[in-house]
Tab-separated table of C-alpha atoms in Angstrom:
chain	number	residue	atom	x	y	z
A	143	UNK	CA	181.247	43.317	79.451
A	144	UNK	CA	178.330	42.528	77.162
A	145	UNK	CA	175.375	40.415	78.203
A	146	UNK	CA	174.454	37.083	76.600
A	147	UNK	CA	171.130	37.114	74.759
A	148	UNK	CA	169.193	34.020	73.698
A	149	UNK	CA	167.162	33.785	70.487
A	150	UNK	CA	164.317	31.627	69.196
A	151	UNK	CA	165.726	29.739	66.173
A	152	UNK	CA	162.233	29.387	64.668
A	153	UNK	CA	161.781	33.144	64.405
A	154	UNK	CA	165.171	34.733	65.014
A	155	UNK	CA	163.607	36.879	67.733
A	156	UNK	CA	165.217	37.506	71.126
A	157	UNK	CA	164.124	35.157	73.905
A	158	UNK	CA	164.409	35.768	77.629
A	159	UNK	CA	166.297	38.461	79.464
A	160	UNK	CA	169.967	39.140	78.697
A	161	UNK	CA	172.298	37.231	81.014
A	162	UNK	CA	175.171	39.379	82.360
A	163	UNK	CA	178.670	38.251	81.458
A	164	UNK	CA	180.874	37.102	84.310
A	165	UNK	CA	183.696	39.424	85.318
A	166	UNK	CA	187.162	38.261	86.347
A	167	UNK	CA	186.417	39.237	89.945
A	168	UNK	CA	183.200	37.206	89.929
A	169	UNK	CA	185.059	34.222	88.467
A	170	UNK	CA	187.680	34.470	91.211
A	171	UNK	CA	184.942	34.366	93.842
A	172	UNK	CA	183.200	31.374	92.248
A	173	UNK	CA	186.484	29.450	92.016
A	174	UNK	CA	187.409	30.326	95.601
A	175	UNK	CA	184.091	28.947	96.828
A	176	UNK	CA	184.677	25.759	94.823
A	177	UNK	CA	188.129	25.281	96.352
A	178	UNK	CA	186.743	25.875	99.859
A	179	UNK	CA	183.724	23.602	99.397
A	180	UNK	CA	185.432	20.487	100.733
A	181	UNK	CA	183.726	18.372	98.078
A	182	UNK	CA	186.818	16.240	97.472
A	183	UNK	CA	186.782	15.153	101.126
A	184	UNK	CA	183.215	13.821	101.013
A	185	UNK	CA	182.560	10.094	100.881
A	186	UNK	CA	181.439	8.263	97.783
A	187	UNK	CA	178.169	7.455	99.535
A	188	UNK	CA	177.487	11.123	100.273
A	189	UNK	CA	178.261	12.126	96.702
A	190	UNK	CA	175.970	9.412	95.370
A	191	UNK	CA	173.092	10.761	97.433
A	192	UNK	CA	173.856	14.290	96.248
A	193	UNK	CA	173.781	13.259	92.588
A	194	UNK	CA	170.416	11.638	93.118
A	195	UNK	CA	169.132	14.831	94.747
A	196	UNK	CA	170.223	16.789	91.689
A	197	UNK	CA	168.463	14.311	89.401
A	198	UNK	CA	165.270	14.474	91.440
A	199	UNK	CA	165.347	18.274	91.465
A	200	UNK	CA	165.757	18.443	87.685
A	201	UNK	CA	162.919	15.970	87.151
A	202	UNK	CA	160.692	18.028	89.441
A	203	UNK	CA	161.105	21.100	87.219
A	204	UNK	CA	161.156	19.274	83.881
A	205	UNK	CA	158.204	21.162	82.418
A	206	UNK	CA	159.890	24.546	82.892
A	207	UNK	CA	163.252	23.312	81.657
A	208	UNK	CA	161.908	21.617	78.535
A	209	UNK	CA	159.685	24.509	77.481
A	210	UNK	CA	162.514	27.008	78.015
A	211	UNK	CA	164.991	24.907	76.046
A	212	UNK	CA	162.527	24.447	73.194
A	213	UNK	CA	162.141	28.226	72.892
A	214	UNK	CA	165.934	28.659	72.734
A	215	UNK	CA	166.890	25.664	70.569
A	216	UNK	CA	163.816	24.635	68.493
A	217	UNK	CA	164.748	21.002	69.138
A	218	UNK	CA	161.138	20.109	69.983
A	219	UNK	CA	159.394	18.999	73.148
A	220	UNK	CA	159.636	15.213	72.511
A	221	UNK	CA	163.382	15.339	71.850
A	222	UNK	CA	164.078	17.624	74.808
A	223	UNK	CA	161.883	15.630	77.197
A	224	UNK	CA	163.857	12.516	76.346
A	225	UNK	CA	167.159	14.353	76.616
A	226	UNK	CA	166.357	15.682	80.083
A	227	UNK	CA	165.435	12.172	81.235
A	228	UNK	CA	168.722	10.904	79.802
A	229	UNK	CA	170.478	13.622	81.807
A	230	UNK	CA	168.877	12.683	85.118
A	231	UNK	CA	169.417	8.978	84.434
A	232	UNK	CA	173.069	9.807	83.783
A	233	UNK	CA	173.348	11.407	87.215
A	234	UNK	CA	171.776	8.320	88.779
A	235	UNK	CA	174.165	6.067	86.844
A	236	UNK	CA	177.142	7.840	88.394
A	237	UNK	CA	175.546	7.435	91.802
A	238	UNK	CA	175.592	3.676	91.162
A	239	UNK	CA	179.217	3.913	89.960
A	240	UNK	CA	180.155	5.508	93.292
A	241	UNK	CA	178.434	2.803	95.313
A	242	UNK	CA	179.988	0.000	93.248
A	243	UNK	CA	183.475	1.368	93.937
A	244	UNK	CA	185.683	-0.134	91.222
A	245	UNK	CA	186.241	3.334	89.730
A	246	UNK	CA	188.777	3.949	92.526
A	247	UNK	CA	191.095	1.167	91.247
A	248	UNK	CA	191.987	0.373	94.861
A	249	UNK	CA	195.187	-1.692	94.931
A	250	UNK	CA	196.986	-3.239	97.933
A	251	UNK	CA	200.450	-4.819	97.838
A	252	UNK	CA	201.828	-6.361	101.047
A	253	UNK	CA	205.462	-5.881	101.953
A	254	UNK	CA	207.849	-8.511	100.635
A	255	UNK	CA	211.508	-8.392	101.623
A	256	UNK	CA	212.381	-11.277	99.300
A	257	UNK	CA	211.657	-9.489	96.007
A	258	UNK	CA	214.367	-7.639	94.108
A	259	UNK	CA	214.313	-4.849	94.991
A	260	UNK	CA	212.475	-5.407	98.313
A	261	UNK	CA	208.856	-4.267	98.139
A	262	UNK	CA	207.406	-2.040	100.853
A	263	UNK	CA	203.716	-2.089	101.704
A	264	UNK	CA	201.928	-0.090	98.981
A	265	UNK	CA	198.280	0.929	98.768
A	266	UNK	CA	197.116	2.840	95.704
A	267	UNK	CA	193.886	4.683	94.989
A	268	UNK	CA	192.480	7.349	92.667
A	269	UNK	CA	191.626	10.735	94.172
A	270	UNK	CA	189.810	13.837	92.802
A	271	UNK	CA	191.904	16.043	90.559
A	272	UNK	CA	190.446	19.319	91.893
A	273	UNK	CA	188.194	22.027	90.462
A	274	UNK	CA	187.005	21.169	86.938
A	275	UNK	CA	185.860	23.630	84.265
A	276	UNK	CA	183.122	22.359	81.944
A	277	UNK	CA	182.161	23.969	78.633
A	278	UNK	CA	178.509	23.385	77.773
A	279	UNK	CA	177.610	22.221	74.265
A	280	UNK	CA	175.161	23.954	71.956
A	281	UNK	CA	173.405	20.935	70.463
A	282	UNK	CA	172.457	19.156	73.704
A	283	UNK	CA	171.182	21.789	76.164
A	284	UNK	CA	170.811	19.167	78.906
A	285	UNK	CA	172.854	15.994	78.268
A	286	UNK	CA	176.100	17.751	77.239
A	287	UNK	CA	175.513	21.058	78.930
A	288	UNK	CA	175.152	22.491	82.436
A	289	UNK	CA	174.105	19.224	84.107
A	290	UNK	CA	175.499	16.929	81.419
A	291	UNK	CA	177.993	14.107	81.378
A	292	UNK	CA	181.110	16.154	82.138
A	293	UNK	CA	179.422	17.775	85.124
A	294	UNK	CA	177.948	14.512	86.422
A	295	UNK	CA	181.193	12.548	86.111
A	296	UNK	CA	183.327	15.306	87.648
A	297	UNK	CA	180.975	15.753	90.602
A	298	UNK	CA	180.970	11.990	91.073
A	299	UNK	CA	184.780	11.981	91.104
A	300	UNK	CA	184.762	14.504	93.947
A	301	UNK	CA	185.717	17.495	91.829
A	302	UNK	CA	183.791	20.766	92.192
A	303	UNK	CA	182.486	22.002	88.825
A	304	UNK	CA	182.309	25.421	87.205
A	305	UNK	CA	180.354	25.458	83.951
A	306	UNK	CA	180.884	27.911	81.104
A	307	UNK	CA	177.375	28.273	79.660
A	308	UNK	CA	176.735	28.167	75.911
A	309	UNK	CA	175.337	31.336	74.331
A	310	UNK	CA	172.797	29.341	72.310
A	311	UNK	CA	170.661	28.694	75.385
A	312	UNK	CA	171.537	31.127	78.197
A	313	UNK	CA	168.135	31.120	79.898
A	314	UNK	CA	168.027	27.321	79.918
A	315	UNK	CA	171.527	27.343	81.400
A	316	UNK	CA	170.567	29.786	84.162
A	317	UNK	CA	167.508	27.761	85.140
A	318	UNK	CA	169.401	24.451	85.082
A	319	UNK	CA	172.253	25.911	87.131
A	320	UNK	CA	169.815	27.254	89.710
A	321	UNK	CA	168.340	23.783	90.208
A	322	UNK	CA	171.708	21.987	90.321
A	323	UNK	CA	173.210	24.452	92.797
A	324	UNK	CA	170.166	24.230	95.080
A	325	UNK	CA	170.666	20.477	95.495
A	326	UNK	CA	174.388	20.662	96.332
A	327	UNK	CA	176.460	22.169	99.163
A	328	UNK	CA	177.516	25.785	98.643
A	329	UNK	CA	180.391	26.285	96.247
A	330	UNK	CA	180.411	22.771	94.803
A	331	UNK	CA	178.809	23.974	91.566
A	332	UNK	CA	179.068	27.314	89.792
A	333	UNK	CA	178.382	28.800	86.365
A	334	UNK	CA	179.915	31.624	84.317
A	335	UNK	CA	178.665	33.396	81.207
A	336	UNK	CA	180.112	35.372	78.317
A	337	UNK	CA	182.832	35.031	75.693
A	338	UNK	CA	185.652	36.303	77.899
A	339	UNK	CA	184.778	33.914	80.739
A	340	UNK	CA	185.831	30.841	78.742
A	341	UNK	CA	189.557	31.546	78.371
A	342	UNK	CA	189.640	33.011	81.879
A	343	UNK	CA	188.216	29.777	83.279
A	344	UNK	CA	190.819	27.653	81.462
A	345	UNK	CA	193.684	29.871	82.648
A	346	UNK	CA	192.558	30.199	86.259
A	347	UNK	CA	195.323	28.757	88.482
A	348	UNK	CA	192.869	26.915	90.746
A	349	UNK	CA	191.186	25.055	87.862
A	350	UNK	CA	192.881	21.666	87.450
A	351	UNK	CA	191.165	20.142	84.374
A	352	UNK	CA	188.684	21.116	81.647
A	353	UNK	CA	186.000	19.292	79.674
A	354	UNK	CA	184.794	20.727	76.363
A	355	UNK	CA	182.281	19.810	73.669
A	356	UNK	CA	182.188	22.062	70.611
A	357	UNK	CA	183.916	23.116	67.414
A	358	UNK	CA	187.394	22.072	66.353
A	359	UNK	CA	188.598	25.669	66.141
A	360	UNK	CA	187.270	26.725	69.526
A	361	UNK	CA	188.402	23.523	71.193
A	362	UNK	CA	191.896	23.746	69.751
A	363	UNK	CA	192.274	27.342	70.960
A	364	UNK	CA	191.267	26.384	74.505
A	365	UNK	CA	193.428	23.241	74.391
A	366	UNK	CA	196.428	25.435	73.541
A	367	UNK	CA	195.571	27.719	76.476
A	368	UNK	CA	195.400	24.749	78.848
A	369	UNK	CA	198.697	23.376	77.548
A	370	UNK	CA	200.392	26.786	77.610
A	371	UNK	CA	199.668	27.559	81.264
A	372	UNK	CA	202.632	27.808	83.649
A	373	UNK	CA	201.150	24.608	85.095
A	374	UNK	CA	199.605	22.772	82.089
A	375	UNK	CA	196.342	20.976	82.850
A	376	UNK	CA	194.412	18.174	81.136
A	377	UNK	CA	191.950	19.384	78.501
A	378	UNK	CA	189.416	16.808	77.342
A	379	UNK	CA	187.831	18.187	74.189
A	380	UNK	CA	185.247	16.556	71.935
A	381	UNK	CA	185.577	18.375	68.621
A	382	UNK	CA	184.823	17.510	64.967
A	383	UNK	CA	183.847	14.145	63.528
A	384	UNK	CA	182.657	12.950	60.096
A	385	UNK	CA	181.785	9.422	61.342
A	386	UNK	CA	182.529	7.332	58.233
A	387	UNK	CA	180.011	4.687	57.162
A	388	UNK	CA	180.769	1.827	54.779
A	389	UNK	CA	177.833	0.186	53.018
A	390	UNK	CA	178.837	-3.083	51.398
A	391	UNK	CA	176.977	-4.279	48.270
A	392	UNK	CA	174.832	-6.818	50.116
A	393	UNK	CA	173.441	-4.093	52.377
A	394	UNK	CA	172.804	-1.534	49.613
A	395	UNK	CA	169.033	-1.592	50.012
A	396	UNK	CA	166.216	0.951	50.118
A	397	UNK	CA	165.889	0.246	53.843
A	398	UNK	CA	169.544	1.142	54.405
A	399	UNK	CA	169.113	4.315	52.351
A	400	UNK	CA	166.126	5.356	54.453
A	401	UNK	CA	168.067	4.686	57.648
A	402	UNK	CA	170.931	6.799	56.374
A	403	UNK	CA	168.676	9.756	55.576
A	404	UNK	CA	167.025	9.516	58.983
A	405	UNK	CA	170.355	9.535	60.777
A	406	UNK	CA	171.798	12.305	58.587
A	407	UNK	CA	168.902	14.679	59.208
A	408	UNK	CA	168.081	13.791	62.824
A	409	UNK	CA	167.985	16.983	64.872
A	410	UNK	CA	168.751	18.930	61.654
A	411	UNK	CA	172.062	17.067	61.526
A	412	UNK	CA	173.270	18.710	64.738
A	413	UNK	CA	174.739	15.554	66.260
A	414	UNK	CA	178.431	14.947	66.859
A	415	UNK	CA	177.776	11.421	65.546
A	416	UNK	CA	176.091	12.564	62.323
A	417	UNK	CA	177.107	10.199	59.419
A	418	UNK	CA	178.719	12.869	57.254
A	419	UNK	CA	180.857	10.563	55.110
A	420	UNK	CA	179.537	7.397	53.473
A	421	UNK	CA	181.147	4.854	51.139
A	422	UNK	CA	178.578	3.038	48.992
A	423	UNK	CA	178.319	1.134	45.718
A	424	UNK	CA	177.615	3.390	42.736
A	425	UNK	CA	174.381	1.478	42.199
A	426	UNK	CA	173.058	2.791	45.532
A	427	UNK	CA	173.274	6.489	44.717
A	428	UNK	CA	169.754	6.580	43.307
A	429	UNK	CA	168.214	5.205	46.518
A	430	UNK	CA	170.296	7.510	48.724
A	431	UNK	CA	169.375	10.492	46.552
A	432	UNK	CA	165.681	9.696	46.771
A	433	UNK	CA	165.801	9.244	50.552
A	434	UNK	CA	167.602	12.517	51.239
A	435	UNK	CA	165.535	14.384	48.643
A	436	UNK	CA	162.371	13.339	50.498
A	437	UNK	CA	163.730	14.551	53.859
A	438	UNK	CA	163.069	17.858	55.584
A	439	UNK	CA	165.353	20.394	57.188
A	440	UNK	CA	164.589	22.776	60.014
A	441	UNK	CA	166.000	25.597	62.113
A	442	UNK	CA	169.548	25.251	63.373
A	443	UNK	CA	170.499	26.261	66.890
A	444	UNK	CA	171.681	29.760	66.075
A	445	UNK	CA	172.359	32.125	63.212
A	446	UNK	CA	176.111	31.486	63.260
A	447	UNK	CA	175.580	27.758	62.756
A	448	UNK	CA	173.094	28.386	59.974
A	449	UNK	CA	175.514	30.670	58.172
A	450	UNK	CA	178.424	28.290	58.711
A	451	UNK	CA	176.458	25.361	57.311
A	452	UNK	CA	175.224	27.318	54.303
A	453	UNK	CA	178.677	28.662	53.525
A	454	UNK	CA	180.179	25.189	53.774
A	455	UNK	CA	177.691	23.420	51.520
A	456	UNK	CA	177.730	26.290	49.017
A	457	UNK	CA	181.517	26.054	48.741
A	458	UNK	CA	181.333	22.296	48.359
A	459	UNK	CA	178.678	22.566	45.655
A	460	UNK	CA	180.768	25.132	43.760
A	461	UNK	CA	183.833	22.886	43.692
A	462	UNK	CA	184.577	20.409	40.912
A	463	UNK	CA	185.218	17.602	43.429
A	464	UNK	CA	181.604	16.606	44.059
A	465	UNK	CA	178.169	16.669	42.493
A	466	UNK	CA	175.076	17.843	44.330
A	467	UNK	CA	172.819	14.791	44.250
A	468	UNK	CA	169.890	15.811	46.451
A	469	UNK	CA	168.411	18.702	48.385
A	470	UNK	CA	165.710	18.159	50.975
A	471	UNK	CA	162.984	20.632	51.809
A	472	UNK	CA	163.596	23.807	53.811
A	473	UNK	CA	160.786	25.286	55.944
A	474	UNK	CA	162.381	28.708	55.326
A	475	UNK	CA	161.783	30.057	58.796
A	476	UNK	CA	164.180	31.514	61.321
A	477	UNK	CA	167.577	29.804	61.128
A	478	UNK	CA	166.379	26.889	58.955
A	479	UNK	CA	168.421	24.956	56.387
A	480	UNK	CA	167.846	22.177	53.871
A	481	UNK	CA	169.542	18.740	53.883
A	482	UNK	CA	172.177	18.252	51.175
A	483	UNK	CA	173.723	15.124	49.662
A	484	UNK	CA	176.868	15.212	47.549
A	485	UNK	CA	178.552	12.393	45.600
A	486	UNK	CA	182.073	11.785	44.379
A	487	UNK	CA	184.100	8.833	43.109
A	488	UNK	CA	186.634	7.016	45.280
A	489	UNK	CA	189.569	8.081	43.097
A	490	UNK	CA	188.642	11.758	43.420
A	491	UNK	CA	188.066	11.378	47.138
A	492	UNK	CA	191.449	9.728	47.731
A	493	UNK	CA	193.230	12.519	45.857
A	494	UNK	CA	191.420	15.239	47.844
A	495	UNK	CA	190.964	13.494	51.178
A	496	UNK	CA	191.780	16.522	53.313
A	497	UNK	CA	189.176	18.738	51.659
A	498	UNK	CA	186.434	16.116	51.408
A	499	UNK	CA	186.676	15.013	55.034
A	500	UNK	CA	185.962	18.466	56.450
A	501	UNK	CA	182.962	18.447	58.782
A	502	UNK	CA	179.915	20.470	57.719
A	503	UNK	CA	177.925	20.624	60.932
A	504	UNK	CA	174.328	20.059	59.917
A	505	UNK	CA	172.302	17.744	57.626
A	506	UNK	CA	174.926	17.400	54.874
A	507	UNK	CA	176.588	14.212	53.709
A	508	UNK	CA	179.164	13.158	51.131
A	509	UNK	CA	178.754	9.753	49.463
A	510	UNK	CA	181.917	8.255	47.990
A	511	UNK	CA	181.085	5.652	45.343
A	512	UNK	CA	183.170	2.568	44.683
A	513	UNK	CA	183.057	-0.392	42.337
A	514	UNK	CA	185.167	-2.848	44.333
A	515	UNK	CA	184.991	-2.729	48.155
A	516	UNK	CA	188.529	-4.111	48.351
A	517	UNK	CA	189.709	-0.691	47.153
A	518	UNK	CA	188.431	0.840	50.394
A	519	UNK	CA	191.015	-0.966	52.490
A	520	UNK	CA	193.760	1.407	51.315
A	521	UNK	CA	191.738	4.576	51.881
A	522	UNK	CA	189.980	3.967	55.204
A	523	UNK	CA	193.102	4.024	57.431
A	524	UNK	CA	193.915	7.490	56.035
A	525	UNK	CA	190.693	9.059	57.333
A	526	UNK	CA	190.877	11.635	60.130
A	527	UNK	CA	189.897	10.526	63.606
A	528	UNK	CA	186.177	10.165	64.311
A	529	UNK	CA	183.935	9.323	67.210
A	530	UNK	CA	182.320	6.466	65.288
A	531	UNK	CA	182.723	4.274	62.228
A	532	UNK	CA	179.954	2.090	60.824
A	533	UNK	CA	179.782	-0.973	58.597
A	534	UNK	CA	176.613	-2.233	56.912
A	535	UNK	CA	176.881	-5.735	55.485
A	536	UNK	CA	174.800	-8.787	54.649
A	537	UNK	CA	175.297	-12.094	56.454
A	538	UNK	CA	177.387	-13.392	53.545
A	539	UNK	CA	179.798	-10.453	53.808
A	540	UNK	CA	181.018	-10.937	57.370
A	541	UNK	CA	184.586	-11.779	56.371
A	542	UNK	CA	184.918	-8.599	54.324
A	543	UNK	CA	183.111	-6.581	56.993
A	544	UNK	CA	185.654	-7.808	59.526
A	545	UNK	CA	188.535	-6.534	57.419
A	546	UNK	CA	186.759	-3.225	56.864
A	547	UNK	CA	186.254	-2.962	60.630
A	548	UNK	CA	189.936	-3.657	61.248
A	549	UNK	CA	190.824	-0.818	58.891
A	550	UNK	CA	188.436	1.529	60.697
A	551	UNK	CA	189.335	0.711	64.287
A	552	UNK	CA	192.444	2.884	64.132
A	553	UNK	CA	190.410	5.974	63.216
A	554	UNK	CA	187.330	5.709	65.466
A	555	UNK	CA	186.447	5.104	69.092
A	556	UNK	CA	183.204	3.186	68.479
A	557	UNK	CA	182.606	0.632	65.716
A	558	UNK	CA	178.966	0.033	64.726
A	559	UNK	CA	177.549	-2.846	62.707
A	560	UNK	CA	174.266	-2.624	60.767
A	561	UNK	CA	173.005	0.342	62.778
A	562	UNK	CA	173.434	4.116	62.747
A	563	UNK	CA	175.794	6.202	64.861
A	564	UNK	CA	173.395	8.909	66.034
A	565	UNK	CA	172.511	8.198	69.636
A	566	UNK	CA	175.058	7.483	72.371
A	567	UNK	CA	174.046	5.081	75.138
A	568	UNK	CA	175.057	5.970	78.694
A	569	UNK	CA	176.568	2.710	79.911
A	570	UNK	CA	179.686	1.011	81.265
A	571	UNK	CA	180.652	-0.241	77.800
A	572	UNK	CA	180.351	3.054	75.906
A	573	UNK	CA	183.352	4.756	74.294
A	574	UNK	CA	182.645	8.285	73.121
A	575	UNK	CA	185.988	9.538	71.934
A	576	UNK	CA	188.464	9.012	69.134
A	577	UNK	CA	191.715	10.176	67.544
A	578	UNK	CA	192.219	13.837	66.662
A	579	UNK	CA	190.225	15.796	65.552
A	580	UNK	CA	187.382	13.859	67.152
A	581	UNK	CA	188.888	14.486	70.580
A	582	UNK	CA	192.033	15.923	72.093
A	583	UNK	CA	192.671	12.686	73.987
A	584	UNK	CA	191.552	9.343	72.554
A	585	UNK	CA	192.369	7.466	75.777
A	586	UNK	CA	189.165	8.520	77.506
A	587	UNK	CA	185.410	8.709	76.963
A	588	UNK	CA	183.072	11.612	77.659
A	589	UNK	CA	180.005	9.353	77.891
A	590	UNK	CA	179.465	6.318	80.084
A	591	UNK	CA	180.639	5.162	83.464
A	592	UNK	CA	184.369	5.339	82.772
A	593	UNK	CA	184.098	9.060	81.933
A	594	UNK	CA	184.818	9.569	85.635
A	595	UNK	CA	188.439	8.492	85.073
A	596	UNK	CA	189.289	11.865	83.479
A	597	UNK	CA	188.856	13.655	86.795
A	598	UNK	CA	190.873	11.279	88.987
A	599	UNK	CA	194.617	11.062	89.678
A	600	UNK	CA	196.493	8.211	91.414
A	601	UNK	CA	198.230	8.337	94.767
A	602	UNK	CA	200.124	5.559	96.541
A	603	UNK	CA	200.457	5.280	100.322
A	604	UNK	CA	203.724	3.600	101.279
A	605	UNK	CA	203.943	2.027	104.753
A	606	UNK	CA	201.252	4.283	106.197
A	607	UNK	CA	199.546	3.453	109.518
A	608	UNK	CA	196.191	1.734	109.161
A	609	UNK	CA	194.265	4.463	110.981
A	610	UNK	CA	195.554	7.134	108.585
A	611	UNK	CA	194.503	5.334	105.404
A	612	UNK	CA	191.286	6.039	103.470
A	613	UNK	CA	188.579	3.457	104.315
A	614	UNK	CA	188.820	2.117	100.752
A	615	UNK	CA	192.395	0.947	101.493
A	616	UNK	CA	192.052	-0.280	105.051
A	617	UNK	CA	192.455	-3.926	106.021
A	618	UNK	CA	189.321	-6.003	105.841
A	619	UNK	CA	187.833	-3.814	103.102
A	620	UNK	CA	185.227	-2.109	105.328
A	621	UNK	CA	183.329	-0.702	102.325
A	622	UNK	CA	183.270	-4.007	100.444
A	623	UNK	CA	184.458	-2.522	97.140
A	624	UNK	CA	186.375	-4.358	94.384
A	625	UNK	CA	190.135	-4.244	95.082
A	626	UNK	CA	193.328	-5.779	93.735
A	627	UNK	CA	195.176	-7.476	96.601
A	628	UNK	CA	198.705	-8.699	95.807
A	629	UNK	CA	197.759	-8.790	92.146
A	630	UNK	CA	194.474	-10.652	92.586
A	631	UNK	CA	191.220	-8.834	91.808
A	632	UNK	CA	188.435	-9.426	94.300
A	633	UNK	CA	186.947	-7.900	97.456
A	634	UNK	CA	189.682	-8.846	99.941
């Protein structure tokens, strides 16, 4: 097996020592330790303390982690410092979720012989699904990677985690994994490396669910593997998203144009919430062109991404479906690229919707011009699924904005008003998911407190003795968590 080598995107030079790929025998051993760890039998309180230990340990070595990640990703020290803090705060959030207790959906129904049919005593709770495989993302080496949201939520649920590292930042992954593993009991957390380790992890019979953040092609291939197993397992993939934005005439200002360019080029456009498709009045093209033309590019995460972006925008520019309206500056170093803005008319877009809604991962955007915003109401519901959809409107356009939002809610998991989609808050109310191809399952979120629900399965105890029930279901509610008792939500 070949080793995984990291590179500095600013120079294209190798960084760090090669990381050996994981063999099938090594994977078997890692999975066996996860199964034997007993993590699913630990209490919520113990898991909360463990998550906080992991967060503290990561914070304690932040300087090493951030400097290493910057050398492998070129994302910059300020961005990475903030991302690592988001990651540790995310771990602490799930500790609070565990202590609050409603994530268990504890439900108690007393026996009732007078119902039809008669009802026995039933007590229902969510339990850990088992060992979870997590695929680290390239564009967020901390928050969506080794110690990211999938890992944090799965550990919180009581599921041991095995991470498949991303080849864009192998040294960062090794260092992060070392810190996470040191703060947890043996076997609860493991990591594997190398191209072959990914499919092997998905197909391993002791792995019971998988979380993935990455490309549509790679995610679909792994999704098919998970579904094609002798015992199919859940695969929660976050894939491609063009994140449509509608700018109504009253919001077509220079300020809005500047905000668009900032969001489009943030992190060299390497955000899953990058606003890649925008509908705007024809009169706004000049302002959008000026804003993007004044922007700067930078190095992408790896050579493959750089080549994929360049190939995609070159093909788009060569087509007769769009016009190249603006090109930002390119520092011309390492794996750098320049921002691109293309324009097309609504009629052309509607006739070529499949082609013009393809994601070009990076700082590229397509602006679809319209003359009457009412015409958008027929086109918007036909868009492919996205993580987000945004509406910019003036105060006098709220009625129209509401109808635009209604048209968009079927194609996106998060609706944004007069703001930009880049940036995903870690909170109870966040939904980070959407219809295909944004995700493989639009019912769940990969960010926020309810992300834990992906790694939990229900079980009902019928007429079981009190002393054999989990504490969360025992009479008197000894843990004081929210429960539904005979249909009434409270703490009874």
